[in-house]
mmCIF file of C-alpha atoms in Angstrom:
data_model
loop_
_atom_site.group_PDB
_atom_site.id
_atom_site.type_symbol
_atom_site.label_atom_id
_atom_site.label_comp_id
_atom_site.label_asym_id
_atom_site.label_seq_id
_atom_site.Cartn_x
_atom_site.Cartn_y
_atom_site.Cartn_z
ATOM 1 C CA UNK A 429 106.170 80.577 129.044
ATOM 2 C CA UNK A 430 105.594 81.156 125.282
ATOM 3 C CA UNK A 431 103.464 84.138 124.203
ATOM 4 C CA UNK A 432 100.563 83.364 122.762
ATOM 5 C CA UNK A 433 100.544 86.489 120.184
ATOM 6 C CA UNK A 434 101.417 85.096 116.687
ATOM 7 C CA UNK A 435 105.384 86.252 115.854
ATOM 8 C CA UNK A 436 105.732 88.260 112.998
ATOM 9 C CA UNK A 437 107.348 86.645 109.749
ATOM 10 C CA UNK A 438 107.189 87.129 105.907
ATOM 11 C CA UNK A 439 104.966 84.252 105.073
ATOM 12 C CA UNK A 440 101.795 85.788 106.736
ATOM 13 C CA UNK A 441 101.776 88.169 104.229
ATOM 14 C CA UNK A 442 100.369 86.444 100.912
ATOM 15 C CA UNK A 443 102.691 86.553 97.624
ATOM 16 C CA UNK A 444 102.237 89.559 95.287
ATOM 17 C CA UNK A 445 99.179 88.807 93.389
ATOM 18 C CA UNK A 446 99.904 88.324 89.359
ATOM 19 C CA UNK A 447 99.004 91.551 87.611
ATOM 20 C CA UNK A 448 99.692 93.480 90.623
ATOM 21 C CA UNK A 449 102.173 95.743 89.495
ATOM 22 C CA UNK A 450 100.092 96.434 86.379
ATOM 23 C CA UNK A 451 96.790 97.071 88.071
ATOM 24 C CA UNK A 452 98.616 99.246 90.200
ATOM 25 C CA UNK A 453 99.927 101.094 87.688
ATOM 26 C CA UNK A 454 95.965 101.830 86.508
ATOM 27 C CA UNK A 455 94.933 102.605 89.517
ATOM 28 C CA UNK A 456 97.835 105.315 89.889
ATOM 29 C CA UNK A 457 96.854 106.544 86.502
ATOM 30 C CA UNK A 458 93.148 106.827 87.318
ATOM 31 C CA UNK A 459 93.774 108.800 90.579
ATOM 32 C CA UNK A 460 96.300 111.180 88.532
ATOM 33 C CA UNK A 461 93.327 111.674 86.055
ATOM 34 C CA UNK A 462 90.844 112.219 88.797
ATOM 35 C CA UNK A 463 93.552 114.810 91.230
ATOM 36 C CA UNK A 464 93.585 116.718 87.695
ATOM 37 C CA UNK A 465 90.478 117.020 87.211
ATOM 38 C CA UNK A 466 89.821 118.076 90.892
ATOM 39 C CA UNK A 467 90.989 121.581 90.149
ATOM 40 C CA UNK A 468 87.850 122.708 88.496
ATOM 41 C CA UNK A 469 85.370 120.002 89.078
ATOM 42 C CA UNK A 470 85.380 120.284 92.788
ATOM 43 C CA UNK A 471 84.898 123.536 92.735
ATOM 44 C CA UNK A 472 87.923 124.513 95.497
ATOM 45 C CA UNK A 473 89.980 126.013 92.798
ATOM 46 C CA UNK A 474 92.688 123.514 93.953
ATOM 47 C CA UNK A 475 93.837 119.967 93.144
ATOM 48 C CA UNK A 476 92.132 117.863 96.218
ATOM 49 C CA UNK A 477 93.062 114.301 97.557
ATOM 50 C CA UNK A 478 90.874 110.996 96.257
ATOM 51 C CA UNK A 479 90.264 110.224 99.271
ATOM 52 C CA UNK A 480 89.377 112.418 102.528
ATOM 53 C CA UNK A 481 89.596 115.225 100.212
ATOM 54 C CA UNK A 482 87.626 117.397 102.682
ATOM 55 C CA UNK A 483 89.429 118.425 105.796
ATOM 56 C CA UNK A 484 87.548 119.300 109.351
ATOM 57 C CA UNK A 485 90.574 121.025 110.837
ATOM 58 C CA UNK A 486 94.248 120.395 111.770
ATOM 59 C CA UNK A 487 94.924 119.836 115.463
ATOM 60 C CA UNK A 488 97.924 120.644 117.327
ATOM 61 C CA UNK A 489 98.365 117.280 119.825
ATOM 62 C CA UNK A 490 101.381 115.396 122.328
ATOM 63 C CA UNK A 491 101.208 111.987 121.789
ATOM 64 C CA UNK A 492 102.304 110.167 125.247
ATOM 65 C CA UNK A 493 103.935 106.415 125.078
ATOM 66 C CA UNK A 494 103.305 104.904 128.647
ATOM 67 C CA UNK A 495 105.626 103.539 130.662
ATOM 68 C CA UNK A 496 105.645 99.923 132.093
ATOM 69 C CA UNK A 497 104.190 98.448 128.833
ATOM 70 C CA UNK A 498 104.027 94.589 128.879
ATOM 71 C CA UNK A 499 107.000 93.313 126.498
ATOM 72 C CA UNK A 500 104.817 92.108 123.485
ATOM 73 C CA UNK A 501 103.176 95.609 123.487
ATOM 74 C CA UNK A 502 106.186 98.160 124.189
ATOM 75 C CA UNK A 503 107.415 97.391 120.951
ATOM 76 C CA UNK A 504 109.318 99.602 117.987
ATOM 77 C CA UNK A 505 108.307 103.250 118.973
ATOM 78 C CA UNK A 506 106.647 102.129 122.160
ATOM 79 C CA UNK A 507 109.570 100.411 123.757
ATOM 80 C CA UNK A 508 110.697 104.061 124.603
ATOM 81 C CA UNK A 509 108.372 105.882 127.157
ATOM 82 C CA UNK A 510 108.441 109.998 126.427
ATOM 83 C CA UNK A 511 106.203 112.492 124.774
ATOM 84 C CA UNK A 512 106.457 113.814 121.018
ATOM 85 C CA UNK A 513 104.797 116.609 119.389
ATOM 86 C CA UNK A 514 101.905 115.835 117.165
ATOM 87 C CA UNK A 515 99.171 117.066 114.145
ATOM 88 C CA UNK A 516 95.861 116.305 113.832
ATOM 89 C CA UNK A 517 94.217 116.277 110.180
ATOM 90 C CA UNK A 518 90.447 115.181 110.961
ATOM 91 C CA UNK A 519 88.484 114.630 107.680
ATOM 92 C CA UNK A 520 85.121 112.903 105.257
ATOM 93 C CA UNK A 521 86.284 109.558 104.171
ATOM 94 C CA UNK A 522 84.604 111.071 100.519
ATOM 95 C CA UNK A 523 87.129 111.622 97.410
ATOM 96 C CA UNK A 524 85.140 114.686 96.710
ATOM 97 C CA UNK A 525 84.505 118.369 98.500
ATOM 98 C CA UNK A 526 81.032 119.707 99.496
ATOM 99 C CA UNK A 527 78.475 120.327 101.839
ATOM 100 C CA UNK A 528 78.723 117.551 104.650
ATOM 101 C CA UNK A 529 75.406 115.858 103.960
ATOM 102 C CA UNK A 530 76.814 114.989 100.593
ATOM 103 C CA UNK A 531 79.530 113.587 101.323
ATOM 104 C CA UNK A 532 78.742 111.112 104.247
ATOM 105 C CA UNK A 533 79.249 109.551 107.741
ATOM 106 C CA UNK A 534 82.621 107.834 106.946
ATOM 107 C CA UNK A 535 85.272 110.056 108.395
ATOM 108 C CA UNK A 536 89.193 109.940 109.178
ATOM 109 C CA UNK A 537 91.908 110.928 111.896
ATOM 110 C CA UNK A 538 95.009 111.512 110.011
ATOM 111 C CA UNK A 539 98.218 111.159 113.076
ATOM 112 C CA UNK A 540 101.710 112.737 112.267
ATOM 113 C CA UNK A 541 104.190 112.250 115.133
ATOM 114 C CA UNK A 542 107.563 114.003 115.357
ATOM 115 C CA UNK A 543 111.085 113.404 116.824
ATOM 116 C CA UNK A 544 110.666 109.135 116.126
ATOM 117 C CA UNK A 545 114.296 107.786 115.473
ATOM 118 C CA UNK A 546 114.775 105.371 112.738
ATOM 119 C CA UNK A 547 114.591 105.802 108.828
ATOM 120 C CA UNK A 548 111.480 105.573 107.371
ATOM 121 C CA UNK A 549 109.765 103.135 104.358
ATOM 122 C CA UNK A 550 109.440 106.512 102.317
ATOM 123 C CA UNK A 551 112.599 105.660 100.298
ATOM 124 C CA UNK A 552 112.647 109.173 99.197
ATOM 125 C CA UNK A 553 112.607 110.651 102.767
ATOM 126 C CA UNK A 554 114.172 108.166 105.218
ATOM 127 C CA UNK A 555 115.285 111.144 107.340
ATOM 128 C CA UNK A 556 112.203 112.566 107.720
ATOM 129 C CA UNK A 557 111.910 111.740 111.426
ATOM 130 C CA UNK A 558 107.718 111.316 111.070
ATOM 131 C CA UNK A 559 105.612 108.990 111.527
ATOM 132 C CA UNK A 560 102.210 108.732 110.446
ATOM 133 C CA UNK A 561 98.565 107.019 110.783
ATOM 134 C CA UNK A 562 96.102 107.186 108.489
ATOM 135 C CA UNK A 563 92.700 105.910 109.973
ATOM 136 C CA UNK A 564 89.056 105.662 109.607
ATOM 137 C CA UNK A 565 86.368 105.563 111.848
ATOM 138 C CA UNK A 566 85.454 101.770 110.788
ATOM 139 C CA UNK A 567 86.955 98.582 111.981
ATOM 140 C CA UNK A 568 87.127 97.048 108.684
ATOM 141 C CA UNK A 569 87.871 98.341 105.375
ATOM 142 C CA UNK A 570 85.609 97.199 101.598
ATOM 143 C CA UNK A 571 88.409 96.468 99.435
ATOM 144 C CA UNK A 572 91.171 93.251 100.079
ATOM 145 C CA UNK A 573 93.038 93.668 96.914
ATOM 146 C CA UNK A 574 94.272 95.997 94.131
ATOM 147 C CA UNK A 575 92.046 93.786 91.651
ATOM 148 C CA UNK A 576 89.068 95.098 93.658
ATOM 149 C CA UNK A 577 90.268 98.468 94.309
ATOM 150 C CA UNK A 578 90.179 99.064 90.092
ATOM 151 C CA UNK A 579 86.699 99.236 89.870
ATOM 152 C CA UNK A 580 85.632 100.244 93.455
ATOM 153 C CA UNK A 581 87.918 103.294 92.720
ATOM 154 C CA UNK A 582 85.637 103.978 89.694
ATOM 155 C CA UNK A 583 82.897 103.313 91.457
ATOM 156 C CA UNK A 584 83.812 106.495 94.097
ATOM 157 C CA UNK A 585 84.906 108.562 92.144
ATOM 158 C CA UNK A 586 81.529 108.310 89.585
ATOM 159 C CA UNK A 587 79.453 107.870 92.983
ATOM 160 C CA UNK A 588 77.343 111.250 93.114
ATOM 161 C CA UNK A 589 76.209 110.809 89.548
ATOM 162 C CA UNK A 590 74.825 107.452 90.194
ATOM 163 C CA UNK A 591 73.230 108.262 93.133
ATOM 164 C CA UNK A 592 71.746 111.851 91.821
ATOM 165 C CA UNK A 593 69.566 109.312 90.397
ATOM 166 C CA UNK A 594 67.506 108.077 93.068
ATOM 167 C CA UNK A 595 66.776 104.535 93.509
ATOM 168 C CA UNK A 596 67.701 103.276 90.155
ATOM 169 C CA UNK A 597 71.265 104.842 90.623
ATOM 170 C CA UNK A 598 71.756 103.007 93.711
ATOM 171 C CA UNK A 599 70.668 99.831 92.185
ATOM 172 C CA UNK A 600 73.183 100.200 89.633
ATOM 173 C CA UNK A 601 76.303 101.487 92.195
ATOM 174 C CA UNK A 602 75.105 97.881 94.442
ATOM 175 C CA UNK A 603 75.446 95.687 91.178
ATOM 176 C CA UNK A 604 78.431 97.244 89.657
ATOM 177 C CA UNK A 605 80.111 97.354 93.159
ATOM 178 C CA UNK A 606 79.079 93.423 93.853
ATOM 179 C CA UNK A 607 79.761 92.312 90.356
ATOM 180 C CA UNK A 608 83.302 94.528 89.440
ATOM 181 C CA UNK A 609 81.233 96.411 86.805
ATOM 182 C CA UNK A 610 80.479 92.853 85.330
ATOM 183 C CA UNK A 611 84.506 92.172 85.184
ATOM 184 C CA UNK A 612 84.181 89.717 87.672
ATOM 185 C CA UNK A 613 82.810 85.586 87.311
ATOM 186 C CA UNK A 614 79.370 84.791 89.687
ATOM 187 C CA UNK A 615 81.867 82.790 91.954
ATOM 188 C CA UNK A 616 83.991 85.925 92.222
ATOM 189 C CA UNK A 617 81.509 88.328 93.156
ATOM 190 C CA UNK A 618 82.643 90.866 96.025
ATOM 191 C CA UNK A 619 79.957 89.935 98.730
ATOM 192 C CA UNK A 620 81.949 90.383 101.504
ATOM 193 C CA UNK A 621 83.575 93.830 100.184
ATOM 194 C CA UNK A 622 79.848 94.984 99.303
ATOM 195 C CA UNK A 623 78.545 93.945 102.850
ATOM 196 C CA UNK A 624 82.057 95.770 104.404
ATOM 197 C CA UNK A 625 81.559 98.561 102.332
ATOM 198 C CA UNK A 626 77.412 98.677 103.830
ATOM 199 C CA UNK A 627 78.522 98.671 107.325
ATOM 200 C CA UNK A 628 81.558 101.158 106.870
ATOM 201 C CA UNK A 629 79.150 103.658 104.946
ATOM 202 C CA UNK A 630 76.689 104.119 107.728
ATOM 203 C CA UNK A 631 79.041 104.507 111.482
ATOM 204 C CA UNK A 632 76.991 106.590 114.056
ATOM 205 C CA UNK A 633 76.579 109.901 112.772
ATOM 206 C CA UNK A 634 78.833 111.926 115.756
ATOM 207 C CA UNK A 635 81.349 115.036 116.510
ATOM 208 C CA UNK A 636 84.914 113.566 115.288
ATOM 209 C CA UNK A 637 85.709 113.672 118.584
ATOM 210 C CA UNK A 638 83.679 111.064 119.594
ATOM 211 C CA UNK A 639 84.245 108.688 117.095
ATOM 212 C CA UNK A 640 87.047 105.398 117.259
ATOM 213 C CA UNK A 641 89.369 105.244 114.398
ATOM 214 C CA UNK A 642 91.348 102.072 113.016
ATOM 215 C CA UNK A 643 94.118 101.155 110.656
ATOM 216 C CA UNK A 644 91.573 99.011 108.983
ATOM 217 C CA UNK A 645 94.516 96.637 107.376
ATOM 218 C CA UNK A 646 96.975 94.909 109.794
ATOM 219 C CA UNK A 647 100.756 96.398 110.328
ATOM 220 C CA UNK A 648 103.779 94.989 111.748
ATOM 221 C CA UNK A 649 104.244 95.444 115.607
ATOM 222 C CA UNK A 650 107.726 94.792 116.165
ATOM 223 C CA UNK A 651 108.340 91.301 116.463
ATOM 224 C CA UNK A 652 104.477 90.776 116.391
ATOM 225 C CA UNK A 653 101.033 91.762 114.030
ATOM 226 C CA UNK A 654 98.448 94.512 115.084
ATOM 227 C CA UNK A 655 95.949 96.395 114.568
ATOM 228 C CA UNK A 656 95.585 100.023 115.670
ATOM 229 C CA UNK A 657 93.019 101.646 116.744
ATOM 230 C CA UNK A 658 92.846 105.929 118.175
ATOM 231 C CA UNK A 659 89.964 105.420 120.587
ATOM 232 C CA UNK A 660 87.971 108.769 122.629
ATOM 233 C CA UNK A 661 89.534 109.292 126.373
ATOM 234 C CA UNK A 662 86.180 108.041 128.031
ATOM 235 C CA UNK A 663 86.421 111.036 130.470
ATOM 236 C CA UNK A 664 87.257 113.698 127.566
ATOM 237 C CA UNK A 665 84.326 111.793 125.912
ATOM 238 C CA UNK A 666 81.869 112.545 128.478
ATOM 239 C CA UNK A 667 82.521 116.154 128.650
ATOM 240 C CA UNK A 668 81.255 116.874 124.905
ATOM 241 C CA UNK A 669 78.656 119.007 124.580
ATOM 242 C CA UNK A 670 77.940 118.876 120.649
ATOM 243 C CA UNK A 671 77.834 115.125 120.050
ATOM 244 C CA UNK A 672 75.074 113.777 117.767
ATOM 245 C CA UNK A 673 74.568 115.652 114.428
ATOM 246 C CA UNK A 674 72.595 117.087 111.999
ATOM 247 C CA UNK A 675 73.812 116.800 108.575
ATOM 248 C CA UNK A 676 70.492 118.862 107.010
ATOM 249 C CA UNK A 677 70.934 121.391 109.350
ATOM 250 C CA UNK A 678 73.705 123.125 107.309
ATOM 251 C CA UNK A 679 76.475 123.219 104.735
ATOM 252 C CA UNK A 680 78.889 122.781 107.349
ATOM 253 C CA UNK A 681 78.394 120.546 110.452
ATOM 254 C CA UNK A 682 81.417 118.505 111.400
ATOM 255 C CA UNK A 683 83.882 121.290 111.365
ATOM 256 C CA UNK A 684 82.024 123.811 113.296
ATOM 257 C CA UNK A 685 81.164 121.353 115.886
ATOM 258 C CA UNK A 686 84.981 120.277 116.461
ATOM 259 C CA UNK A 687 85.951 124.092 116.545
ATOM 260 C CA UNK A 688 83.172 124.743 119.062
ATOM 261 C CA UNK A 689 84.755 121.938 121.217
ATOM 262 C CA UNK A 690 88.588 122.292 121.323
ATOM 263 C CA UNK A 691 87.190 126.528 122.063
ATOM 264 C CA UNK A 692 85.950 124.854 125.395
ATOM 265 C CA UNK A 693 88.330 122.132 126.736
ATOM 266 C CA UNK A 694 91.223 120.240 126.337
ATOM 267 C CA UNK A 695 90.534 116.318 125.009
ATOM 268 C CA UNK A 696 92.186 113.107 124.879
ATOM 269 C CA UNK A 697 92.396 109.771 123.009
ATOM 270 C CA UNK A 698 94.173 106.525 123.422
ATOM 271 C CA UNK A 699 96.431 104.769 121.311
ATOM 272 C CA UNK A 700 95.584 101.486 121.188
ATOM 273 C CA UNK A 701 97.082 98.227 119.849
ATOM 274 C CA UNK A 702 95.628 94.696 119.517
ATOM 275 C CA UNK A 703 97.465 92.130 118.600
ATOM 276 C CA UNK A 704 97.275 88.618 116.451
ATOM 277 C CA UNK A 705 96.522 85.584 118.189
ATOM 278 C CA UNK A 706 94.683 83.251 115.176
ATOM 279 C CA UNK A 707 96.160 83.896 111.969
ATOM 280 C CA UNK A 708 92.545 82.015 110.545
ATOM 281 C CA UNK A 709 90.321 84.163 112.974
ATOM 282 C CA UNK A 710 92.398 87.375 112.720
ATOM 283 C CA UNK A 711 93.403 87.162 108.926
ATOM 284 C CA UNK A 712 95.891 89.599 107.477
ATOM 285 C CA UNK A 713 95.095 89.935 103.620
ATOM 286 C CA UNK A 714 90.938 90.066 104.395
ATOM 287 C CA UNK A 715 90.381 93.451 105.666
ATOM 288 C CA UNK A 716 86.757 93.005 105.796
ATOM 289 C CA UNK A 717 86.705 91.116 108.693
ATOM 290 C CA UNK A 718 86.625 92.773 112.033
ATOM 291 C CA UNK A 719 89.558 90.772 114.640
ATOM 292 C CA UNK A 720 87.506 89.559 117.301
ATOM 293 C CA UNK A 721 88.301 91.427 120.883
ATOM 294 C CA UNK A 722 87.686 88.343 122.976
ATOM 295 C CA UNK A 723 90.276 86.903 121.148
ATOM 296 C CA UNK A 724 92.896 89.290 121.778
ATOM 297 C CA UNK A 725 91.782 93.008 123.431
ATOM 298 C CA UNK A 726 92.909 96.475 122.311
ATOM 299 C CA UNK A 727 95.537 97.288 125.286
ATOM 300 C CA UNK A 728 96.689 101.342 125.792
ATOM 301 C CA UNK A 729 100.487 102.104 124.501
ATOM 302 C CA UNK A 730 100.030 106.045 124.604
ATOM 303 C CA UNK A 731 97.734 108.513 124.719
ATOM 304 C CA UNK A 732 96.819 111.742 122.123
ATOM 305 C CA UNK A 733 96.834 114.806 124.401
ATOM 306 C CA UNK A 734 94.806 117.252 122.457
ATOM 307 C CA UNK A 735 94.807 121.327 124.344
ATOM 308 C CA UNK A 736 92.338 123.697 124.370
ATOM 309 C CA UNK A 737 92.820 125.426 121.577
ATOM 310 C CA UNK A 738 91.459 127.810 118.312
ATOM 311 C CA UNK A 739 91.011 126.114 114.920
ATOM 312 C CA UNK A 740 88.617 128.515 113.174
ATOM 313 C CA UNK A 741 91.153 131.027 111.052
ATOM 314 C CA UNK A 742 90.861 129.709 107.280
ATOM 315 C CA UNK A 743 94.653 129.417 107.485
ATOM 316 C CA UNK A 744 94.364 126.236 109.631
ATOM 317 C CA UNK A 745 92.639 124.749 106.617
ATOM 318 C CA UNK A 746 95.399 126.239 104.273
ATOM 319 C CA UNK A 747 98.417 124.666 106.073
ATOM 320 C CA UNK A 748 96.315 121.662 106.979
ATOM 321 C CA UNK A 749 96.288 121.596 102.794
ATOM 322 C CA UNK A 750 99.804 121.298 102.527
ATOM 323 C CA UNK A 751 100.755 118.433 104.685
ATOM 324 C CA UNK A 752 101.118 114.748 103.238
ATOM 325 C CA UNK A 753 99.901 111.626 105.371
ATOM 326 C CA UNK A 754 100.519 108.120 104.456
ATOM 327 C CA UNK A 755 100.142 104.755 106.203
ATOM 328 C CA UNK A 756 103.992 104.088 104.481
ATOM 329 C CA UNK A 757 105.464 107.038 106.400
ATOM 330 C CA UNK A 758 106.465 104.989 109.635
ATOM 331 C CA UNK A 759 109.266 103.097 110.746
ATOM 332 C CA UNK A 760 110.024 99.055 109.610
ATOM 333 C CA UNK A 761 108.778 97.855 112.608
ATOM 334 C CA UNK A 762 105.650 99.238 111.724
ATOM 335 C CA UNK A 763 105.319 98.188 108.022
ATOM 336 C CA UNK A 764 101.824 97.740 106.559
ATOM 337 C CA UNK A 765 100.806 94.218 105.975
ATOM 338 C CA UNK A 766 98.989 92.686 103.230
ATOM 339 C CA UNK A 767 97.928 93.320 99.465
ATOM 340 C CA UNK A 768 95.899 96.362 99.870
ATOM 341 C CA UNK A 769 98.355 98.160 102.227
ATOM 342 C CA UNK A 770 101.051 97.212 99.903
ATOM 343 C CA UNK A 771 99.043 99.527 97.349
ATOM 344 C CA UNK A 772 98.482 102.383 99.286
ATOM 345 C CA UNK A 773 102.626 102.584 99.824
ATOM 346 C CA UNK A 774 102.886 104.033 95.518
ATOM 347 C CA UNK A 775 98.975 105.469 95.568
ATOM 348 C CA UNK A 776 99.571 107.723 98.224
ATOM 349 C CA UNK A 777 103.274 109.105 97.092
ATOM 350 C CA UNK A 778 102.039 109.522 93.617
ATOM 351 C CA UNK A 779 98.603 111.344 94.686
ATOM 352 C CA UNK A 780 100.459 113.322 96.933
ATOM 353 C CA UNK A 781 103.433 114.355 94.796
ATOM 354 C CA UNK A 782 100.932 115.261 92.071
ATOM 355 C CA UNK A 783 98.626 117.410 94.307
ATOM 356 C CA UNK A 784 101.048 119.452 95.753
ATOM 357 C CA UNK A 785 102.539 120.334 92.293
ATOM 358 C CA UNK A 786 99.342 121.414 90.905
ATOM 359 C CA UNK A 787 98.609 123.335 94.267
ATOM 360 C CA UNK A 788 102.221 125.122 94.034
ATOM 361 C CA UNK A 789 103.086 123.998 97.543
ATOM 362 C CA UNK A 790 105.916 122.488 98.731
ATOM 363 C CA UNK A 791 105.911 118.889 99.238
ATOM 364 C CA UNK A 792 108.642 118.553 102.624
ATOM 365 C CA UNK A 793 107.863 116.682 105.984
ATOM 366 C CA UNK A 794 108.020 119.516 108.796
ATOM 367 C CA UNK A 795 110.837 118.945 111.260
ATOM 368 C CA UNK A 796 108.130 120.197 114.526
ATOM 369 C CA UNK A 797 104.287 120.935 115.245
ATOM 370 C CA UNK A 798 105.468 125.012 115.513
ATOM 371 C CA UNK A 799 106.791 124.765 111.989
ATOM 372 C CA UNK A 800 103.067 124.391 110.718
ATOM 373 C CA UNK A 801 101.145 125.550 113.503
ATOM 374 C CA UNK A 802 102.916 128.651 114.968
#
């Protein structure tokens, strides 16, 4: 009987968009500029990254691939049941450092898995023997293309100042963001970004723990297309006690609410793929639409095994500083599909390179959890 999931093949990625190498180029110069700048303007004393630039904690974790996997799902890493050591780097979505209330809702789970066979996309560490997942805690991302990403970039970065204005600013970030800072034609307008980017800016307001966290863009599943999602271990879930929060109550709210919880109690998430069945319904290169579940479900591969454990010293936020995660850091049958992922591949190794330069730390994968959390 055929499958019904949609094989993977080159043509469901769209050719490179004209201009694409040189927009990337400006984008890569812009977040340079702004990593620079980061030294003394956010007020860290060190360079930070342009995007989750804040850090909640770094996690020490076992990620668990099941056994007895239907075909179409135990597929690249997942074909082979075991258990591999893992970090944790929970974060704002926000280029910029601060007290929590100004920097937002949006937040990340950054996944680094050890001991995966196979050469990775990183051409200049195929041996690292990582592999990584960079997610937010949003089904959808606000930006399809590296066209859009020029401006909404700006737009980010330059964010506080136009909203330190109050209602005008806001007005101003809504039309600039909808119209590409009036770069953009009336029939080219970036509705559907701006109405991603409304529903991605305001999740439920809850202890990392609690929240779901997706690859946004689609990726390569073996001889199939995904999504992946890192969704709460209902049980573990249950068991929180600090769940909703206050983001007036102090500087700091999502960190000491995460430290107050892995104190306490072990926790546990599942790994979670979903896989193409409509390539119209399901699209690859629009990342602002959400793949419908009843079309094809999110089904368990492996599970994050997160033990009770203390996060609190400042040096977990110092050697969670040094590490690098990318969505490009994984093996081919894994790749990151579409024009936007395709960006993030030279954006990340470039931001990263540069920050850990200016931040005199060495930029090398670690070969083992106990290398970085001892």
């Amino acid at each position: 009987m055929p499958s019904q999931f949609i094989p993977y093949a080159a043509d469901v990625e769209a050719p490179v968009a004209p201009r694409f190498d040189d927009n990337l180029r400006t984008v890569i110069e812009k977040t340079e500029q702004y990593i620079t700048r980061s030294v003394e303007a956010e007020g860290t004393g060190l360079a930070v990254r342009d995007a989750h630039a804040k850090g909640y904690g770094l996690v020490r974790g076992e990620v668990e691939i099941l056994d007895g996997l239907p075909a179409e799902y135990a597929q690249g890493i997942y074909a082979t049941p075991g258990r591999h050591g893992a970090l944790i780097r929970f974060s704002n979505g926000s280029p910029h450092a601060g007290a929590d209330a100004r920097l937002g809702r949006a937040t990340g789970l950054a996944l680094k898995i050890f001991d995966i066979d196979g050469p990775s996309l990183l051409e200049d560490e195929p041996d690292a023997r990582t592999f990584d997942y960079a997610l937010i805690n949003a089904p959808i991302f606000f930006c399809n293309t590296v066209k859009h990403y020029l401006f909404i970039q700006e737009l980010f970065l330059a964010a506080p100042a136009y909203f330190a204005e109050g209602a005008r600013g806001r007005h101003r970030f809504f039309r600039d963001f909808v119209t590409g800072k009036g770069s953009l034609s009336e029939d080219e307008w970036a509705w559907d970004e701006f109405l991603a980017f409304l529903r991605v800016s305001q999740p439920p307001l809850l202890n990392v723990l609690l929240s779901t966290y997706w690859t946004m863009g689609a990726v390569r599943h073996g001889d199939y297309i995904a999504k992946v999602r890192i969704a709460p271990d209902p049980a573990s879930a249950e068991a929180v006690v600090h769940r909703s929060l206050d983001l007036t109550s102090a500087a700091e709210v999502f960190r000491p609410a995460l430290v107050a919880e892995l104190r306490e109690r072990p926790y546990a998430f599942d790994i979670q793929v979903q896989l193409c069945t409509d390539l119209e319904r399901m699209p690859v290169e629009d990342v602002t639409v959400e793949w419908p579940e009843r079309l094809s479900p999110f089904v368990t591969v492996a599970r994050l095994h997160v033990p009770q454990q203390d996060i609190s010293g400042d040096d977990n936020l110092k050697r969670m500083d040094g590490l690098s995660f990318t969505p490009w850091r994984v093996t081919q049958a894994h790749a990151p599909l579409g024009d936007i992922m395709r960006a993030r591949k030279e954006v990340y190794r470039h931001s990263s390179t540069l920050r850990h330069r200016l931040n005199g730390q060495e930029r090398q994968e670690p070969r083992s959890v106990d290398e970085v959390l001892s």
